Structures are given as C-alpha cells and as structure tokens.
XYZ file of C-alpha atoms in Angstrom:
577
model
C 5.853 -8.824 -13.847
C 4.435 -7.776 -16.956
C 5.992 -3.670 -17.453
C 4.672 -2.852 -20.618
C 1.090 -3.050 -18.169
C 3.059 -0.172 -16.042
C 4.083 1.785 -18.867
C 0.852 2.171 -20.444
C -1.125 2.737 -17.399
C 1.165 5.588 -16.930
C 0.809 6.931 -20.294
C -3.113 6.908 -19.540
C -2.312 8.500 -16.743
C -0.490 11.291 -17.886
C -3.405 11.562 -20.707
C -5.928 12.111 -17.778
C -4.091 14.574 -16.633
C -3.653 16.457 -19.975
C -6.965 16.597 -20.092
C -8.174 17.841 -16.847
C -5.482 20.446 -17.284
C -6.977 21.831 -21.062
C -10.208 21.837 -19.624
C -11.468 18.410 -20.969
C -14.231 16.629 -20.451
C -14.419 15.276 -16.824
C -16.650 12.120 -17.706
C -13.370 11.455 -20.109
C -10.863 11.809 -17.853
C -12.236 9.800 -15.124
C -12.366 6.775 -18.072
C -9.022 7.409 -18.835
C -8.056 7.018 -15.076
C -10.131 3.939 -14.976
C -8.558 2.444 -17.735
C -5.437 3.095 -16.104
C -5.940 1.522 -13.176
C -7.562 -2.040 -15.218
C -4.727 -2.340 -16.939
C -1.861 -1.635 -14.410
C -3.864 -4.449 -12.103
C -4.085 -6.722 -15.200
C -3.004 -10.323 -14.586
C -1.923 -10.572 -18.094
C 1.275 -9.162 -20.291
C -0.888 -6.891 -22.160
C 1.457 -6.599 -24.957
C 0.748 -10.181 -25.841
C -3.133 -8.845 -26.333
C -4.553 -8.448 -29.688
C -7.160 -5.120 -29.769
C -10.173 -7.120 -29.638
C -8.701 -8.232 -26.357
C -7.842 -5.281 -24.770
C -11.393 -4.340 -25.413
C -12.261 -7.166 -22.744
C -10.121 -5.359 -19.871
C -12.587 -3.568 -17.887
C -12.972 0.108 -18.637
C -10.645 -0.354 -21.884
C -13.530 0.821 -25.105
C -12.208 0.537 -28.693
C -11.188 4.301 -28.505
C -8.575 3.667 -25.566
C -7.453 -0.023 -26.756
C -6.786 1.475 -30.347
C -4.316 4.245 -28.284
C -2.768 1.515 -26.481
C -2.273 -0.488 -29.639
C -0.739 2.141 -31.040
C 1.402 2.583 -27.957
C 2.778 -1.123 -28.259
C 3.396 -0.986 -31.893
C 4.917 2.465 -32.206
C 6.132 3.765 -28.616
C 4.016 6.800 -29.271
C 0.432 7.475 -29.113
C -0.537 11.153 -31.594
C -2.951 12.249 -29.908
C -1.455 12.447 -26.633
C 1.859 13.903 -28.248
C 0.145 16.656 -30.073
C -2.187 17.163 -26.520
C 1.642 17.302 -25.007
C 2.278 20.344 -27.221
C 0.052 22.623 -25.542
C 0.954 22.705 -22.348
C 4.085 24.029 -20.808
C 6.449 21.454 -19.451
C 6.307 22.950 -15.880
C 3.073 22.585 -16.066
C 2.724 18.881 -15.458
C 5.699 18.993 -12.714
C 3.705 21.485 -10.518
C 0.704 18.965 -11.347
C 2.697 16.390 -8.966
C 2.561 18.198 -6.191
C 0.348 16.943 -3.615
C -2.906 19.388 -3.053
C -2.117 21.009 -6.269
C -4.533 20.596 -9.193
C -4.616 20.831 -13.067
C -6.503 24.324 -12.735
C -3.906 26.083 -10.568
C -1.005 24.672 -11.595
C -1.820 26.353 -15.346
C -2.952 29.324 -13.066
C 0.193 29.829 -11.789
C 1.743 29.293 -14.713
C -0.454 31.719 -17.174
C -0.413 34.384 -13.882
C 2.986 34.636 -12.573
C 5.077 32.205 -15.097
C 5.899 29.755 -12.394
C 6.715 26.882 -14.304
C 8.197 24.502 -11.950
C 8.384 23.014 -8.399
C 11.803 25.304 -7.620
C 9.987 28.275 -9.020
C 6.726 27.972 -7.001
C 8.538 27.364 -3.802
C 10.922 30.527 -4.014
C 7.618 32.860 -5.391
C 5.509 31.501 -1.916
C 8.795 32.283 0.244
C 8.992 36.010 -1.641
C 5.097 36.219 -0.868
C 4.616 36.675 -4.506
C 1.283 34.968 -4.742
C -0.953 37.629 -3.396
C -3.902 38.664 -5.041
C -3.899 35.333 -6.891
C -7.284 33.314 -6.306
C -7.280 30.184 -4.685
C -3.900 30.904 -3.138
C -4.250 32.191 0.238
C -2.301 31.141 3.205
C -3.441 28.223 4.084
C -3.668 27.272 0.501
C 0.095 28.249 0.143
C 0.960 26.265 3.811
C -0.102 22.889 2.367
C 1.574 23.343 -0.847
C 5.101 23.565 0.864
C 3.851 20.538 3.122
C 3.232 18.921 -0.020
C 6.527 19.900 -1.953
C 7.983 18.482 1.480
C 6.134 15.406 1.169
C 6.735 14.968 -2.417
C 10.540 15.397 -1.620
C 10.707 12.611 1.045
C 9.528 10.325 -0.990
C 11.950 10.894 -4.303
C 13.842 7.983 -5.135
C 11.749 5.457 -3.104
C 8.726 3.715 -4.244
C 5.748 1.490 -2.787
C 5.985 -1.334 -1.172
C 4.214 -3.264 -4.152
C 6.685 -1.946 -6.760
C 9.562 -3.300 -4.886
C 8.052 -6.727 -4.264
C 7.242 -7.324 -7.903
C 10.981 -6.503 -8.838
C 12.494 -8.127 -5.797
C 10.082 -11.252 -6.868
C 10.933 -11.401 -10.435
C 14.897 -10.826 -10.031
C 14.672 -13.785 -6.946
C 13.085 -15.832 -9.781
C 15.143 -15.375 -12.157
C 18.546 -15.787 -10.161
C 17.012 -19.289 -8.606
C 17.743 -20.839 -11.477
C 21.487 -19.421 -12.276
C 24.574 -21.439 -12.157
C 25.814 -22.464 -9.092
C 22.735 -20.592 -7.003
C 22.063 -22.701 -3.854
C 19.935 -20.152 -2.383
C 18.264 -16.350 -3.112
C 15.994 -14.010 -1.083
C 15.465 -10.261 -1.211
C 16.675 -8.593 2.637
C 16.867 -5.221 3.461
C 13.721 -2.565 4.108
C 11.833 -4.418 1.804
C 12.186 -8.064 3.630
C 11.181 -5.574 7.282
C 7.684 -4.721 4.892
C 8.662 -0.495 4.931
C 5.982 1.426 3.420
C 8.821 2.859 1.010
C 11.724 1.257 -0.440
C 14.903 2.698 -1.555
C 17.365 0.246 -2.965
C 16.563 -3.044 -3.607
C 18.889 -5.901 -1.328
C 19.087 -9.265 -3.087
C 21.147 -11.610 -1.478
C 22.275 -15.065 -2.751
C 25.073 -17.966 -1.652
C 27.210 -20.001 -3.676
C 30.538 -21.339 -3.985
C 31.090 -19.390 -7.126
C 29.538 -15.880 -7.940
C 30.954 -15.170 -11.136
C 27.615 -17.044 -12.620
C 25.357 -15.484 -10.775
C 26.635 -11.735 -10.927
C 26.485 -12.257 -14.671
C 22.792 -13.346 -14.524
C 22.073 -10.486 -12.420
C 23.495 -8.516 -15.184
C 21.678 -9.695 -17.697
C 18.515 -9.851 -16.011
C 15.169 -8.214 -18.614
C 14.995 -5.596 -16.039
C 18.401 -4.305 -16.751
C 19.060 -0.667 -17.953
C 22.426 -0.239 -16.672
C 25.093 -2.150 -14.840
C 26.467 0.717 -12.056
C 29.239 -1.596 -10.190
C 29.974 -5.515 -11.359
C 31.754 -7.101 -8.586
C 32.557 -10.546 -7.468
C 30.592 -9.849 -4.023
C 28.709 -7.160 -4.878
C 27.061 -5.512 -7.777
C 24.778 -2.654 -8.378
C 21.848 -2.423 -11.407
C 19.695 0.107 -12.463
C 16.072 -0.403 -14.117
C 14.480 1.048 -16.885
C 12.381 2.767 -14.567
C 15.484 4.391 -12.520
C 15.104 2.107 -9.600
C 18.592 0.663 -8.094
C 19.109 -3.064 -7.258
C 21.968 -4.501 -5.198
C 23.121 -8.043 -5.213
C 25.430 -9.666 -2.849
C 27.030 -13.137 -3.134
C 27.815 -15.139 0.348
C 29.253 -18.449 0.781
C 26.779 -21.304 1.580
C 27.518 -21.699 4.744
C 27.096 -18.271 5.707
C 24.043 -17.461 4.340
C 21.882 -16.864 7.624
C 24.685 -14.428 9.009
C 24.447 -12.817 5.823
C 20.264 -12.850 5.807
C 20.245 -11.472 9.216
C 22.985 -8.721 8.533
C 21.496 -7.830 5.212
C 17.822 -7.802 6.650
C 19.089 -4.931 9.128
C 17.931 -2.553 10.155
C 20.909 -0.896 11.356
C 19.706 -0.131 14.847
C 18.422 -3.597 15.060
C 21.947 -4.771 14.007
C 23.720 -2.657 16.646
C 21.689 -4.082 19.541
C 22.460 -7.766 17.914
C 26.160 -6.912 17.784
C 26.250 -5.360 21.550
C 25.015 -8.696 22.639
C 27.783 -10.056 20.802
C 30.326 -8.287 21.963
C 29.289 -9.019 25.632
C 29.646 -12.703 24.998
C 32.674 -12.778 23.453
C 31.633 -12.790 20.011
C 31.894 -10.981 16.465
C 29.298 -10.833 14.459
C 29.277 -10.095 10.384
C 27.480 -11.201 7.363
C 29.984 -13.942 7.482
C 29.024 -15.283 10.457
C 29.025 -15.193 14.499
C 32.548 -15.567 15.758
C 35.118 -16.326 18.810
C 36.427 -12.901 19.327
C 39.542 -14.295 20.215
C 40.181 -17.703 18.528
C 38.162 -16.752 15.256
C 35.941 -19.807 15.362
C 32.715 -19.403 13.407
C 29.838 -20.539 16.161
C 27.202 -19.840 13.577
C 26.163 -18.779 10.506
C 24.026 -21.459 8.467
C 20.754 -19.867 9.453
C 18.743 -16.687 10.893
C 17.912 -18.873 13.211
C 21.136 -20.069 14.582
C 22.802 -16.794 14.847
C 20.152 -15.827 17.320
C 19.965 -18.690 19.024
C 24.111 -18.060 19.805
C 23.338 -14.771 21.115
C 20.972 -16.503 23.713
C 17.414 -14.898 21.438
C 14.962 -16.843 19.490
C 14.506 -16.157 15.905
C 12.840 -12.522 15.403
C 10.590 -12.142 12.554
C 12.511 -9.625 10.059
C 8.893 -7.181 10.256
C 10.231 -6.235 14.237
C 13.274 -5.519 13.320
C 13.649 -1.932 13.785
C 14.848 -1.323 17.616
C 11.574 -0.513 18.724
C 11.732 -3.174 21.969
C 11.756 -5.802 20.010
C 15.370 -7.470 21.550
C 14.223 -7.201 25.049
C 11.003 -8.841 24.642
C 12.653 -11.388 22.789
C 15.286 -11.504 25.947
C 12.192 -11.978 27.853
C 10.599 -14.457 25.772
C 7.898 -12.329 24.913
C 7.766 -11.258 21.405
C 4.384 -11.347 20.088
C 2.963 -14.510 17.568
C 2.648 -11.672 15.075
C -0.789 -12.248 12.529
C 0.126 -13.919 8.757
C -1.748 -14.055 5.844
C -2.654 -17.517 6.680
C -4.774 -16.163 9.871
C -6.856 -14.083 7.350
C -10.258 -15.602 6.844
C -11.412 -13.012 4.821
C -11.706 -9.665 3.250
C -13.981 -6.725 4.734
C -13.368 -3.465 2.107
C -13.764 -4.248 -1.385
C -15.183 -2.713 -4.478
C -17.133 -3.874 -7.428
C -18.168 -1.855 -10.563
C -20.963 -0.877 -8.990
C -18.990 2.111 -7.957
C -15.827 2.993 -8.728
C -14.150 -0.268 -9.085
C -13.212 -2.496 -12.299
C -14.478 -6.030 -11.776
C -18.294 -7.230 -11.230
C -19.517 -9.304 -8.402
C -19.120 -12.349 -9.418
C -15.680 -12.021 -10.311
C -14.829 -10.799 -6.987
C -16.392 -13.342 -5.462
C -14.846 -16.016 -7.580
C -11.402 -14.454 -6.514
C -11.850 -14.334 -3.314
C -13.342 -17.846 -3.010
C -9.911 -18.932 -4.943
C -8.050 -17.686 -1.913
C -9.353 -19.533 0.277
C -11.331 -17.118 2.410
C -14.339 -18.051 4.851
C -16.290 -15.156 4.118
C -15.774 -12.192 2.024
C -17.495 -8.774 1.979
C -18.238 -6.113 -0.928
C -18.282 -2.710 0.736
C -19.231 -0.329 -2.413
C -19.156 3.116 -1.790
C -22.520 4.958 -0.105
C -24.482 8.266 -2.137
C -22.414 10.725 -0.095
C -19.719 10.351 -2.491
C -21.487 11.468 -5.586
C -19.204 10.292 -8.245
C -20.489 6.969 -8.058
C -24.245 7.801 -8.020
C -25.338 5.502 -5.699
C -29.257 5.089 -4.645
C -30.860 2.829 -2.347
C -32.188 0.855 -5.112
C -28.817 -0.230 -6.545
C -27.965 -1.244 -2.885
C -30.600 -3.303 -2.718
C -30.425 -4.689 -5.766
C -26.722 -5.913 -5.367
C -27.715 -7.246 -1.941
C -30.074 -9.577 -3.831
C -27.068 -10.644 -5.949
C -25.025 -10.593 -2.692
C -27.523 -12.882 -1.311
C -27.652 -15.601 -5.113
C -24.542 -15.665 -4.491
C -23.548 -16.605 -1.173
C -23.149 -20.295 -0.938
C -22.359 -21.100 -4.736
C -18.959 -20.836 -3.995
C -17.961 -24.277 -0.933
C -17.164 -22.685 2.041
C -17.141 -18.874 1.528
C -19.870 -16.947 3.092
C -20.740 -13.561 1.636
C -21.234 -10.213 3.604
C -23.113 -7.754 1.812
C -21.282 -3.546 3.406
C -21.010 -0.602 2.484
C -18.236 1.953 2.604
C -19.911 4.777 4.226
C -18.657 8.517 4.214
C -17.694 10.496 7.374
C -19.014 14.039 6.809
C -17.496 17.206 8.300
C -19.841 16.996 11.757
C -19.555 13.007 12.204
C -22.534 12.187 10.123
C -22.704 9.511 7.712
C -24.833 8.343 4.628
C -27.968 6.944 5.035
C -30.489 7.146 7.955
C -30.164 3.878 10.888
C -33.263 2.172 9.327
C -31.448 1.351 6.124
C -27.797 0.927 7.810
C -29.607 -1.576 9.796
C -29.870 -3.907 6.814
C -26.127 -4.154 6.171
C -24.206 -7.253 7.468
C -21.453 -4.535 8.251
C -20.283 -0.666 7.716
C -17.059 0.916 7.331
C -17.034 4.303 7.356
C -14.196 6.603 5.740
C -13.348 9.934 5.556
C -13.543 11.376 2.052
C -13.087 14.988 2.000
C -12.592 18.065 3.865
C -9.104 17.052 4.775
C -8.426 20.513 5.732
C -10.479 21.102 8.652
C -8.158 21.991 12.061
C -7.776 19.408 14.647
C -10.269 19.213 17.058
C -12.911 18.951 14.038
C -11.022 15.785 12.749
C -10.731 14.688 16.371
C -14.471 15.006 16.659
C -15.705 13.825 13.044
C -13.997 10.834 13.904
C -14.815 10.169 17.466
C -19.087 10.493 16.027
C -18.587 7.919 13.654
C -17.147 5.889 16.093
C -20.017 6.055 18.296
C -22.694 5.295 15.356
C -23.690 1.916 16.350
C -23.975 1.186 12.949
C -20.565 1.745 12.052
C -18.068 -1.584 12.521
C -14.952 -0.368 11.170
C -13.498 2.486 10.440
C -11.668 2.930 7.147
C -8.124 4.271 6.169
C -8.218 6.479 9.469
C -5.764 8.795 8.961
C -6.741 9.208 4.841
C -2.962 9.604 3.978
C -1.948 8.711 0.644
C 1.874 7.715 0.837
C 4.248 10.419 -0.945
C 1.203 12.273 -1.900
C -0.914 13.416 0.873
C -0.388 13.691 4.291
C -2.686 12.758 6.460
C -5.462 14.342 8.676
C -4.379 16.016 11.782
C -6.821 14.580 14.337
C -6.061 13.595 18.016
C -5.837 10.399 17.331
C -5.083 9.099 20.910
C -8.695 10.426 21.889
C -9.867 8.999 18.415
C -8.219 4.937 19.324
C -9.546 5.273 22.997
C -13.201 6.264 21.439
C -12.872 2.829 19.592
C -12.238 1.019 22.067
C -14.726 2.239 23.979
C -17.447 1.443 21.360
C -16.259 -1.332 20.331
C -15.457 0.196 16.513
C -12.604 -1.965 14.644
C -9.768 0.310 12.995
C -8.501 -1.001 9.403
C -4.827 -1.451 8.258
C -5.695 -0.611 4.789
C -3.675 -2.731 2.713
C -3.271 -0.575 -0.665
C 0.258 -0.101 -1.356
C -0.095 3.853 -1.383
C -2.382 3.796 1.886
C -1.166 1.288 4.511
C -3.513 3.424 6.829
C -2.760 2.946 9.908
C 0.699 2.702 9.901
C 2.955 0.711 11.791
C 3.517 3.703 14.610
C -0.184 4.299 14.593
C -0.915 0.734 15.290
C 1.587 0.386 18.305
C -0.187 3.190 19.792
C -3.619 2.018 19.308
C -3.329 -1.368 20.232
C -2.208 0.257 23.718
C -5.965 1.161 24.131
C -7.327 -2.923 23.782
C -8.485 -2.014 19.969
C -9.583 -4.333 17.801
C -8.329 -4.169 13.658
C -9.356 -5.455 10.321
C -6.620 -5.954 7.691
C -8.488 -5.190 4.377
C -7.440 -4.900 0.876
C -9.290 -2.047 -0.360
C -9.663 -4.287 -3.516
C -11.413 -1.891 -6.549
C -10.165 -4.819 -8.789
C -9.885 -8.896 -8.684
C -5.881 -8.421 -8.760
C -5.971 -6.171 -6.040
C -7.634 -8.744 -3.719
C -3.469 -9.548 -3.295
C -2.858 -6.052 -1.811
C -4.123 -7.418 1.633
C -0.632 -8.973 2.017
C 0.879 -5.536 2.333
C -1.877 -5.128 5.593
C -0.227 -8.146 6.852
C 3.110 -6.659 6.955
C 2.227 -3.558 8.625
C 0.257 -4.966 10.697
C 3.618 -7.173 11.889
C 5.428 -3.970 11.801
C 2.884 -2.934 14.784
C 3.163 -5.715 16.733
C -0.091 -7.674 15.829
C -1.324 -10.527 16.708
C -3.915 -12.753 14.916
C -6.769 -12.332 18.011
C -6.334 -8.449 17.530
C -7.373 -8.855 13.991
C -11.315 -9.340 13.546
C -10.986 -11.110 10.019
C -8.946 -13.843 11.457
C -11.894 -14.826 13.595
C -14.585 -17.458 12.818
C -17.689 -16.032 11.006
C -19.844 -16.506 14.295
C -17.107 -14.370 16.550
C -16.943 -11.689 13.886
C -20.951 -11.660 13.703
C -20.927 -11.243 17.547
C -18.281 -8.498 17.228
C -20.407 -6.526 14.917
C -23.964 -6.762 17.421
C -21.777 -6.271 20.364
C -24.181 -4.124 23.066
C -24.656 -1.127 21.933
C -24.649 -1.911 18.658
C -28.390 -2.726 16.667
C -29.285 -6.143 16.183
C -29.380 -6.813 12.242
C-alpha cells in the first residue's frame, strides 16, 4: 500500500473543499476532486514519481502535479496553507457533516458563529436557527440524522482501508522469525461494511520475533500494549491494530475464535457445552479430562461439534448454525463465479481511465464479458449527448473481440427522476446491450414517492438493473426511505436485477437488504462501480456482501454465461434489442 497516494489525495481533497467554501471556481474544484480520486486509485507509490510523471496520472495537469511535488518534497503545499488562513477552523468540521455544504456551513458560521459540530447541534435543539435561509425543519431534521450518522461511524473505516492494512501487515509478518502461519480474523475476515480494530492473528512456537516485527512494522505510529500474546499498534492515520500469537497447533481454534462474531461464538460454545466440550482459542476440549479433540483447523473444530466448516461471511447468528445443523447452508457466490463486470465508467463521463484501458483491465481479470455503463444526459455534469453515445458504441463495438475471450457490452447508467422517468426516449434505450438505472438526486422526497420512483423504473422494459438502490453512502449519507419490500417484489415481478454495488463507501444493497430481497426470487448483479482501472478490484467487496446475504452464484446474473445473461435481459416483456 502506497500512503503517501492517501495523503495527497486527501490534501486535494481538503483543497476542493477550500475552494467551494471561498466561492471558487466550480470547474476547479471538480478537477481538484478528480485528481484526487486518480491518484488515491493509483497503482503506483506516487512518491517515487518524478513531475513529468505525475502529469501522466489522469486528471493530474502541471498546475496540480507541481502542488503535489511540492507536497512530497516539503510536507506543505502554500497555496493551500495561505487558502487555510481564511477560513475558520469550524468551518471545515461542520463541512463533514453529511447534507451539509460549503455555503451553509460558512452561513452558519458568518450568521450565528456556530463554528463546530457541538455548537450546531445545541443551536438546532435551542431552535436558534430561525429566520436563517436554507435552514428550515426539514433542513435542520437531516442535519441531526447526519451528525448521527457521522457519529456511528467515528473510529471505523471502509472495508477497503482495512483490507489494504490487514494485507500489508499479513505480508509483512509472513516472513518474520519463527511465523508458521498469519491471517487477519475479526469483522474484517466476516467482510463488515465498517471496521473498527484490526485482528491479526499468527502461530508460532516463539512470539517474541514476531511481536517485535509487528512493532516495527512501516505502518507504525505508536506501540499501545507489547505483549508476548498480545499487542496493540496504532497507525499514522489513528487506526488500531491487534496482534495475537497462538501455538501451531492451535491455530484453527484460534482462527475460528478470533473470526467471531460473538453471537456466532456463543451458539458454537452452547453446542459445546452440550457435548461435553470447552471450547477457546486454544482449542476444543474434554470438559472433564482436558483432552484437546481439536484445534489444528477451522475446519476440525466444527467438524467436533457435529457442523461443517461455515464460511467466516455467515458468521453473525443470523440462522446460519441451524442450517448448517441441517446441512443446508448455502454454496455462497466467490469472485471466481464472476464472469464479468456490468457498471463501469470511462472518461467519457466522470471517470479517470479511457476505454481501452478499461477494457484491457478487465480482459486481465479474466472476465467473459465486460460492460461500460457511462452516465446518461440527465446528470448534467457530464454533458452527455446522443452523439458521444454513439460514438463510444462504435469504439465499444472496435473493440470487442481484440481482447481473446472477453466480449464487450456497450450500457448506460441511466438516471431515475423524481416521477420514475428516465433519460432518453425507448427508441434510443433500445440500442443498448443493457441499462442500469440509478437514483441521483432528490433524496429527500417522503416515502411513498421513493417507493414509487423506484417501482416505474422497475417496470421500464428497458431498464435491466437497477443501481445502488438504496443511494446510501456509508458514514455519510443515509439512504432513501422507500418501501423497499414493495420495491424487491416489483423486481421480481419484472424481471429487473438489483446490484450489490461494490464501492467500498456504497455496498448498496447491504447484507440485510439482500436477505430480504432474495426472499422475493430476485435476481442480482455484483458490480464494481469502477470510475477508474484500479477500481475494477472494488467488485471483491460486492462479493463479500453479497456472502454476508446469503448468495449464491445462480442468484447472481454476472456469473452466468453470456447467452443466459442475454436471455435475462430480453426476458418477455422486455424489447428485443
């Protein structure tokens, strides 16, 4: 994991947001932003880059890789320092809440000298805001959901975050002294959305060598607690890692007790208990004699307790014991079952890579097909026209073939207006190889106009998929209120896929949303959302919620053959292409 890529995309960031809050040009900030994004999803250490190089990350100009330089060389960047100057401290920290832009957190802060989070809360409890525009009720109801939602998700970060510093700690401890084995556990091993601390877990004879690694891993700000079976690290970035050291020969008892959750553990400990056994990280034991009956693998533990294996994703007590008492726990869907990719983004739009380079990525993974879904003219930021459509389906169409075995789909990502409606009249949807269609906007509308917006782009028999459902952006915006019982019973009735929107701050559906849905005989696609080549990756995320709800690769319409999926989309009802 290359940081100094994390660092300055949040420097660029924070510069975007300076700007929007002066008043800046919005053409500027959106570059900024841009910028942000190419180099966070960079494959590349981008401190090893000379400037001339960071000119060749998309969306980096000589203006912005000149500021970065400067960043990598110095620590600071003048510009944005003296920008930093004028504006109020508090300013910024209203800025994160969710809902709350640049233009009202300064309002608040030049009108009633709220200049933090604290502040802002007590003034809307004292109904202190009135008379202030753009602050009515409503307005002031969905900032204290957001202050709520902001607060639920201090201290725990995305799912992608974790993995790269679970990855690169499990990498470097592999090769300590003495290490026979290492693997992260904990919420992060079960795929959670969030992730508090981090649980590393490792066996060997010795631990001494490997705590000291751990110690002195690059990641390293602080050692909290060194131990000889446990110790605690914090990162630069504030985030907490815990490592435990097991014996060998205990290592599944340990994987499986470490892996949790705690629910899940209880129910594995009652069964335990009813045969006569103990169970611990150490192993599964005779209650009364103290012999260990097993503790080499997951895999053995369970199989003592008279269960097969369960895959760590289930493992939150919601059923999944007594289907596995049954012997019917689901074949759950793995990255492996994924033939391809059905919501991406090129530069056509609003992502960072071109065509080609998508393409070439996704052929690299292996895929059988692949799809570019850029976004449709609703969404005006990206100034689509019917001509640029076209003209990318041309490329779309070079393309496809040039690359053994992967066949191109040429999409769009359509937009879900307030009444249903989306871009584009049937005529020219009917050209597409496939539609998703998204909600966008108007996030505020009550629930029976969600419920209904929803249910009329379901029935659009153009419209295959239907993207991010509930639009919630994890930590930062909740998501619609819509029925969406009536909503996953209207797609099974047209025959409208729902996607598990792999993006680390998305995973849209969730896992709960999925277990309901798939009650109604829905069908799912497990997309990336890619806007860049590195992003392509994210759809491993899908994956894991998708687990988390039970899924199994027939449920999932991009683990079918090409043919299937082709059917799928002209199903009756839907327009021959």
């Amino acid at each position: 994991m290359a940081r100094p890529n994390e660092e300055v995309e949040a420097l660029l960031r924070e510069y975007a947001d300076l700007i929007a809050i002066t008043g800046g040009d919005a053409f500027k900030q959106r570059a900024y932003e841009r910028a942000a994004r190419a180099i966070g999803g960079h494959p590349e250490d981008i401190s090893r880059l000379e400037p001339a190089d960071l000119r060749e990350i998309p969306g980096v100009g000589k203006s912005i890789a000149d500021k970065v330089d400067e960043y990598l060389h110095t620590g600071h960047v003048s510009v944005i320092d003296e920008r930093r100057a004028t504006i109020p401290p508090g300013v910024r920290e209203l800025m994160s809440i969710p809902t709350l832009g640049p233009k009202k957190a300064m309002s608040l802060y030049e009108d009633r000298g709220i200049a933090s989070v604290d502040d802002l809360v007590a003034a809307i409890r004292r109904d202190e805001l009135q008379g202030l525009k753009g602050f009515g009720p409503k307005t002031q109801e969905n900032i204290l959901h957001g202050v709520e939602l902001a607060r639920q998700a201090g201290g725990r970060i995305l799912l992608d975050a974790a993995s790269s510093l679970a990855e690169e700690a499990v990498g470097e401890l592999a090769g300590a002294e003495g290490c026979e084995r290492v693997a992260f556990a904990g919420s992060l091993r079960r795929m959670k959305e969030t992730i508090g601390d981090i649980d590393i877990l490792a066996a060997a004879t010795d631990p001494d060598p490997v705590m000291d690694a751990f110690t002195a891993l690059p990641l390293v700000a602080e050692v909290v607690m060194h131990g000889s079976k446990k110790t605690t690290v914090r990162t630069t970035a504030g985030f907490q890692l815990d490592l435990r050291v097991l014996p060998p020969d205990s290592w599944g008892a340990g994987l499986q007790y470490f892996t949790g959750s705690q629910a899940h553990n209880i129910r594995t400990r009652e069964i335990a208990l009813r045969k006569g056994l103990k169970l611990s990280e150490y192993g599964l034991f005779d209650a009364k004699t103290g012999k260990k009956r097993a503790a080499r693998t997951e895999e053995d533990v369970y199989h003592r307790l008279g269960l097969p294996w369960i895959p760590p994703t289930l493992r939150e007590d919601r059923g999944e014991v007594a289907a596995a008492q049954r012997d019917e726990l689901p074949g759950l869907v793995t990255l492996e079952d994924i033939r391809g990719d059905l919501h991406t983004h090129t530069d056509l739009t609003d992502g960072l890579a071109s065509l080609a380079q998508m393409v070439e990525t996704a052929a690299a993974r292996g895929y059988s097909y692949y799809a570019v879904t850029d976004h449709a003219p609703e969404l005006r930021m990206q100034q689509m026209t019917e001509e640029k459509m076209l003209a990318q389906r041309e490329e779309v169409r070079t393309l496809d073939g040039k690359h053994r075995k992967l066949r191109l789909l040429h999409g769009t990502e359509l937009n879900i207006d307030p009444d249903g409606n989306v871009d584009w009249p049937g005529e020219f949807l009917a050209g597409f190889d496939l539609c998703v269609a998204s909600i966008h906007s108007h996030f505020g509308l009550d629930r029976a106009a969600q419920t209904r917006r929803l249910i009329r782009a379901c029935e659009n028999p153009h419209v295959n998929v239907i993207g991010h459902p509930t639009t919630r952006k994890i930590g930062s915006r909740a998501g619609i209120d819509a029925d969406l019982d009536e909503v996953f019973a209207a797609c099974a009735r047209t025959g409208t896929a729902l996607e598990v929107n792999g993006h680390p701050n998305r995973l849209d559906l969730r896992d709960e949303h999925i277990l309901l849905a798939r009650r109604h005989g829905v069908k799912f696609a497990i997309d990336s959302d890619a806007h860049t080549t590195g992003e392509l990756g994210h759809i491993r995320y899908g994956v894991g919620t998708a687990q988390r709800g039970w899924l199994t690769a027939d449920e999932v319409i991009n683990t079918w053959p090409l043919g299937r999926l082709r059917r799928f989309f002209r199903a009756p009802g839907r327009p021959g292409r």
